[in-house]
Amino acid sequence: MIYKYSMSKKELSERFEKYLAEKYPEAKCSLDYKDPFQLLTATILSAQCTDKRVNIVTKELFKKYPTPMDMANADYDEMCEVIKSTGIYKNKAKSLISMAKDLTQKHGGIVPDSLKELTALAGVGRKTANVVLGNIYNMPGIVVDTHVKRIMNRLGLADSGDPVKIEKELEVLVDGENHCMWGHRVISFGRDICTAKQPKCAICGVKDVCRYYASL
Ligand code: SF4
């Protein structure tokens, strides 16, 4: 096996992107949502929780609180009961109610379309904001979740545990119009092949350019 880590990060990134596009042409967001408010809510709930679990919980949650106004007026204890199984539910319930209040009071119930306004909402960080910007508004924004962080560091496209540093590095390596799809594809790859424990390097199509694989 010839290790090609001497290639530039741009070349490595392009090679990885091409592989992802061939392997996961139909990748998409695995959270269920029907409008921007639902995606924002589901993404907040997805912290330290599987998307599968979030989708189960949001079925009831969206019935109970269909609009930002309904959620802003939610009873905290009732909200906790509904979202309990997603973990860290006390913080999440506080965040959701505060986020919905911010939306109704400052944005007329409309989910804003800028990183600055989104991250000013209670409980909304850069990761959540970029999920909304990409999936709802077709705007650039690299979502750095646990899969992206792990895979970029293994491959050699990042050398940091800091999501903001990784985001800044990647946003110049991947074209803005591809950010959203790129993110869905990396997540598919992380669930499927470059798993947290025991990555399936033997069947990985970029092992010849992977820093981690070269170190084995
Ligand atoms: S070779 Fe292994 S560690 Fe490297 S990207 Fe592929 S699966 Fe991940």
CSV table of C-alpha atoms and ligand atoms in Angstrom, one decimal:
chain,number,residue,atom,x,y,z
A,1,MET,CA,0.0,0.0,0.0
A,2,ILE,CA,1.5,3.4,-1.0
A,3,TYR,CA,0.6,6.1,1.4
A,4,LYS,CA,0.1,9.4,-0.4
A,5,TYR,CA,-0.1,11.8,2.6
A,6,SER,CA,2.4,14.0,0.8
A,7,MET,CA,-0.6,15.2,-1.2
A,8,SER,CA,-1.9,18.6,-0.3
A,9,LYS,CA,-5.0,18.9,2.0
A,10,LYS,CA,-6.9,20.2,-1.0
A,11,GLU,CA,-6.0,17.2,-3.1
A,12,LEU,CA,-6.9,14.9,-0.2
A,13,SER,CA,-10.2,16.6,0.4
A,14,GLU,CA,-11.1,16.4,-3.3
A,15,ARG,CA,-10.2,12.7,-3.4
A,16,PHE,CA,-12.4,12.1,-0.2
A,17,GLU,CA,-15.2,14.1,-1.6
A,18,LYS,CA,-15.2,12.2,-4.9
A,19,TYR,CA,-15.3,8.9,-3.0
A,20,LEU,CA,-18.1,10.1,-0.8
A,21,ALA,CA,-20.2,11.3,-3.8
A,22,GLU,CA,-19.8,7.9,-5.5
A,23,LYS,CA,-20.6,5.9,-2.4
A,24,TYR,CA,-23.4,8.0,-1.0
A,25,PRO,CA,-25.1,9.8,-3.9
A,26,GLU,CA,-28.4,10.0,-2.1
A,27,ALA,CA,-27.3,10.9,1.4
A,28,LYS,CA,-29.7,13.1,3.3
A,29,CYS,CA,-30.6,14.5,6.7
A,30,SER,CA,-31.7,11.6,9.0
A,31,LEU,CA,-33.8,13.8,11.2
A,32,ASP,CA,-37.5,14.0,10.4
A,33,TYR,CA,-39.0,17.5,10.0
A,34,LYS,CA,-41.6,19.3,8.0
A,35,ASP,CA,-40.5,22.9,8.5
A,36,PRO,CA,-37.5,25.0,9.7
A,37,PHE,CA,-38.8,25.2,13.3
A,38,GLN,CA,-39.1,21.4,13.5
A,39,LEU,CA,-35.5,20.9,12.1
A,40,LEU,CA,-34.2,23.4,14.6
A,41,THR,CA,-36.0,21.6,17.5
A,42,ALA,CA,-34.9,18.2,16.3
A,43,THR,CA,-31.3,19.3,16.0
A,44,ILE,CA,-31.2,20.7,19.5
A,45,LEU,CA,-32.6,17.4,20.7
A,46,SER,CA,-30.0,15.4,18.8
A,47,ALA,CA,-27.1,16.4,21.1
A,48,GLN,CA,-25.7,13.2,22.6
A,49,CYS,CA,-28.6,11.2,21.2
A,50,THR,CA,-29.2,9.1,18.1
A,51,ASP,CA,-31.3,10.6,15.3
A,52,LYS,CA,-33.5,7.5,15.4
A,53,ARG,CA,-34.4,8.2,19.0
A,54,VAL,CA,-35.0,11.9,18.2
A,55,ASN,CA,-37.4,10.9,15.4
A,56,ILE,CA,-39.4,8.8,17.8
A,57,VAL,CA,-39.6,11.6,20.4
A,58,THR,CA,-40.4,14.4,17.9
A,59,LYS,CA,-43.5,12.6,16.7
A,60,GLU,CA,-45.2,13.3,20.0
A,61,LEU,CA,-43.3,16.6,20.6
A,62,PHE,CA,-44.4,18.2,17.3
A,63,LYS,CA,-48.0,17.1,17.9
A,64,LYS,CA,-48.0,18.7,21.4
A,65,TYR,CA,-46.1,21.9,20.4
A,66,PRO,CA,-46.7,22.5,16.6
A,67,THR,CA,-45.6,26.1,16.6
A,68,PRO,CA,-42.9,28.2,18.3
A,69,MET,CA,-45.7,29.9,20.3
A,70,ASP,CA,-47.0,26.6,21.6
A,71,MET,CA,-43.4,25.6,22.6
A,72,ALA,CA,-42.7,29.0,24.1
A,73,ASN,CA,-45.7,28.5,26.4
A,74,ALA,CA,-44.9,24.8,27.2
A,75,ASP,CA,-44.9,23.6,30.8
A,76,TYR,CA,-41.3,22.7,31.7
A,77,ASP,CA,-42.1,19.5,33.5
A,78,GLU,CA,-44.4,18.3,30.8
A,79,MET,CA,-41.7,19.1,28.2
A,80,CYS,CA,-39.2,17.1,30.2
A,81,GLU,CA,-41.5,14.0,30.3
A,82,VAL,CA,-41.8,14.1,26.5
A,83,ILE,CA,-38.1,14.4,25.7
A,84,LYS,CA,-36.7,12.5,28.6
A,85,SER,CA,-35.4,9.6,26.6
A,86,THR,CA,-33.1,11.8,24.5
A,87,GLY,CA,-30.8,12.4,27.5
A,88,ILE,CA,-29.7,15.6,29.2
A,89,TYR,CA,-33.4,16.4,28.9
A,90,LYS,CA,-33.5,19.1,31.6
A,91,ASN,CA,-31.1,21.3,29.7
A,92,LYS,CA,-32.7,20.5,26.4
A,93,ALA,CA,-36.2,21.4,27.8
A,94,LYS,CA,-34.9,24.7,29.0
A,95,SER,CA,-33.2,25.3,25.6
A,96,LEU,CA,-36.2,24.5,23.6
A,97,ILE,CA,-38.6,26.7,25.6
A,98,SER,CA,-36.1,29.6,25.5
A,99,MET,CA,-35.3,29.1,21.8
A,100,ALA,CA,-39.1,29.2,21.1
A,101,LYS,CA,-39.5,32.3,23.2
A,102,ASP,CA,-36.6,34.0,21.3
A,103,LEU,CA,-38.2,33.0,18.0
A,104,THR,CA,-41.6,34.4,18.9
A,105,GLN,CA,-40.4,37.5,20.6
A,106,LYS,CA,-37.5,38.5,18.3
A,107,HIS,CA,-38.3,36.9,14.9
A,108,GLY,CA,-42.1,36.7,14.7
A,109,GLY,CA,-41.9,32.9,14.9
A,110,ILE,CA,-39.7,32.7,11.8
A,111,VAL,CA,-36.4,30.8,11.9
A,112,PRO,CA,-33.7,33.3,10.8
A,113,ASP,CA,-31.3,32.6,8.0
A,114,SER,CA,-28.0,33.9,9.3
A,115,LEU,CA,-25.4,32.3,11.5
A,116,LYS,CA,-25.3,35.3,13.7
A,117,GLU,CA,-29.1,35.4,14.3
A,118,LEU,CA,-29.3,31.6,14.7
A,119,THR,CA,-26.5,31.4,17.2
A,120,ALA,CA,-28.0,34.2,19.2
A,121,LEU,CA,-31.0,32.0,19.9
A,122,ALA,CA,-31.0,30.2,23.2
A,123,GLY,CA,-29.5,26.7,23.0
A,124,VAL,CA,-28.3,27.1,19.4
A,125,GLY,CA,-24.6,26.6,18.7
A,126,ARG,CA,-22.7,26.7,15.4
A,127,LYS,CA,-23.4,23.1,14.6
A,128,THR,CA,-27.2,23.4,15.0
A,129,ALA,CA,-27.1,26.7,13.1
A,130,ASN,CA,-25.2,25.2,10.2
A,131,VAL,CA,-27.6,22.3,10.0
A,132,VAL,CA,-30.5,24.8,9.5
A,133,LEU,CA,-28.6,27.0,7.1
A,134,GLY,CA,-27.7,24.1,4.9
A,135,ASN,CA,-30.8,22.0,4.9
A,136,ILE,CA,-33.4,24.8,5.0
A,137,TYR,CA,-31.8,27.8,3.3
A,138,ASN,CA,-29.2,26.1,1.0
A,139,MET,CA,-26.5,28.2,2.5
A,140,PRO,CA,-22.9,27.2,3.1
A,141,GLY,CA,-21.9,26.0,6.6
A,142,ILE,CA,-19.9,23.0,7.6
A,143,VAL,CA,-21.5,20.9,10.4
A,144,VAL,CA,-18.8,19.6,12.7
A,145,ASP,CA,-20.4,16.7,14.6
A,146,THR,CA,-18.7,13.8,16.3
A,147,HIS,CA,-18.3,11.9,13.0
A,148,VAL,CA,-16.8,14.8,11.1
A,149,LYS,CA,-14.4,15.5,14.0
A,150,ARG,CA,-13.2,11.9,14.2
A,151,ILE,CA,-12.9,11.3,10.4
A,152,MET,CA,-11.2,14.5,9.6
A,153,ASN,CA,-8.5,13.9,12.2
A,154,ARG,CA,-8.0,10.3,11.1
A,155,LEU,CA,-7.7,11.2,7.5
A,156,GLY,CA,-5.4,14.1,8.1
A,157,LEU,CA,-7.7,16.9,7.1
A,158,ALA,CA,-7.7,18.3,10.6
A,159,ASP,CA,-5.4,18.3,13.6
A,160,SER,CA,-7.7,19.5,16.3
A,161,GLY,CA,-10.5,18.6,18.6
A,162,ASP,CA,-11.9,22.1,18.3
A,163,PRO,CA,-15.0,22.1,16.1
A,164,VAL,CA,-14.6,25.8,15.2
A,165,LYS,CA,-11.0,25.3,14.0
A,166,ILE,CA,-12.1,22.2,12.0
A,167,GLU,CA,-15.1,24.1,10.5
A,168,LYS,CA,-12.8,27.0,9.4
A,169,GLU,CA,-10.3,24.6,7.8
A,170,LEU,CA,-12.9,22.6,6.0
A,171,GLU,CA,-14.9,25.5,4.7
A,172,VAL,CA,-12.1,26.5,2.4
A,173,LEU,CA,-11.4,22.9,1.3
A,174,VAL,CA,-15.0,22.1,0.3
A,175,ASP,CA,-17.0,24.3,-2.0
A,176,GLY,CA,-19.8,26.2,-0.2
A,177,GLU,CA,-22.5,24.8,-2.4
A,178,ASN,CA,-21.5,21.3,-1.4
A,179,HIS,CA,-21.2,21.8,2.3
A,180,CYS,CA,-24.6,20.4,3.2
A,181,MET,CA,-24.5,17.3,1.1
A,182,TRP,CA,-20.8,16.8,2.1
A,183,GLY,CA,-21.9,16.7,5.7
A,184,HIS,CA,-24.6,14.1,5.1
A,185,ARG,CA,-22.2,12.0,3.2
A,186,VAL,CA,-19.5,12.1,5.9
A,187,ILE,CA,-22.0,11.2,8.5
A,188,SER,CA,-23.1,8.2,6.4
A,189,PHE,CA,-19.5,7.2,6.0
A,190,GLY,CA,-18.9,7.5,9.8
A,191,ARG,CA,-21.9,5.3,10.6
A,192,ASP,CA,-21.1,2.8,7.9
A,193,ILE,CA,-17.3,2.5,7.5
A,194,CYS,CA,-15.2,4.9,9.6
A,195,THR,CA,-17.0,4.0,12.8
A,196,ALA,CA,-15.8,5.3,16.1
A,197,LYS,CA,-14.8,1.8,17.3
A,198,GLN,CA,-13.1,-0.5,14.9
A,199,PRO,CA,-13.3,1.4,11.7
A,200,LYS,CA,-13.6,-0.9,8.7
A,201,CYS,CA,-10.4,0.2,7.0
A,202,ALA,CA,-10.1,-2.9,4.9
A,203,ILE,CA,-13.1,-1.9,2.8
A,204,CYS,CA,-12.5,1.8,2.9
A,205,GLY,CA,-11.9,3.5,-0.5
A,206,VAL,CA,-9.6,6.2,0.9
A,207,LYS,CA,-7.3,4.0,3.0
A,208,ASP,CA,-4.4,4.6,0.6
A,209,VAL,CA,-4.5,8.3,1.5
A,210,CYS,CA,-5.5,8.0,5.2
A,211,ARG,CA,-3.1,9.0,7.9
A,212,TYR,CA,-4.6,6.7,10.5
A,213,TYR,CA,-4.5,3.7,8.2
A,214,ALA,CA,-0.8,4.4,7.5
A,215,SER,CA,-0.1,4.4,11.2
A,216,LEU,CA,-1.5,0.9,11.8
B,1,SF4,S1,-8.8,4.0,6.3
B,1,SF4,FE1,-9.9,3.6,8.2
B,1,SF4,S2,-9.6,5.3,9.5
B,1,SF4,FE2,-9.0,5.9,7.4
B,1,SF4,S3,-10.9,6.9,6.6
B,1,SF4,FE3,-10.9,4.8,6.0
B,1,SF4,S4,-12.1,3.7,7.6
B,1,SF4,FE4,-11.5,5.7,8.4
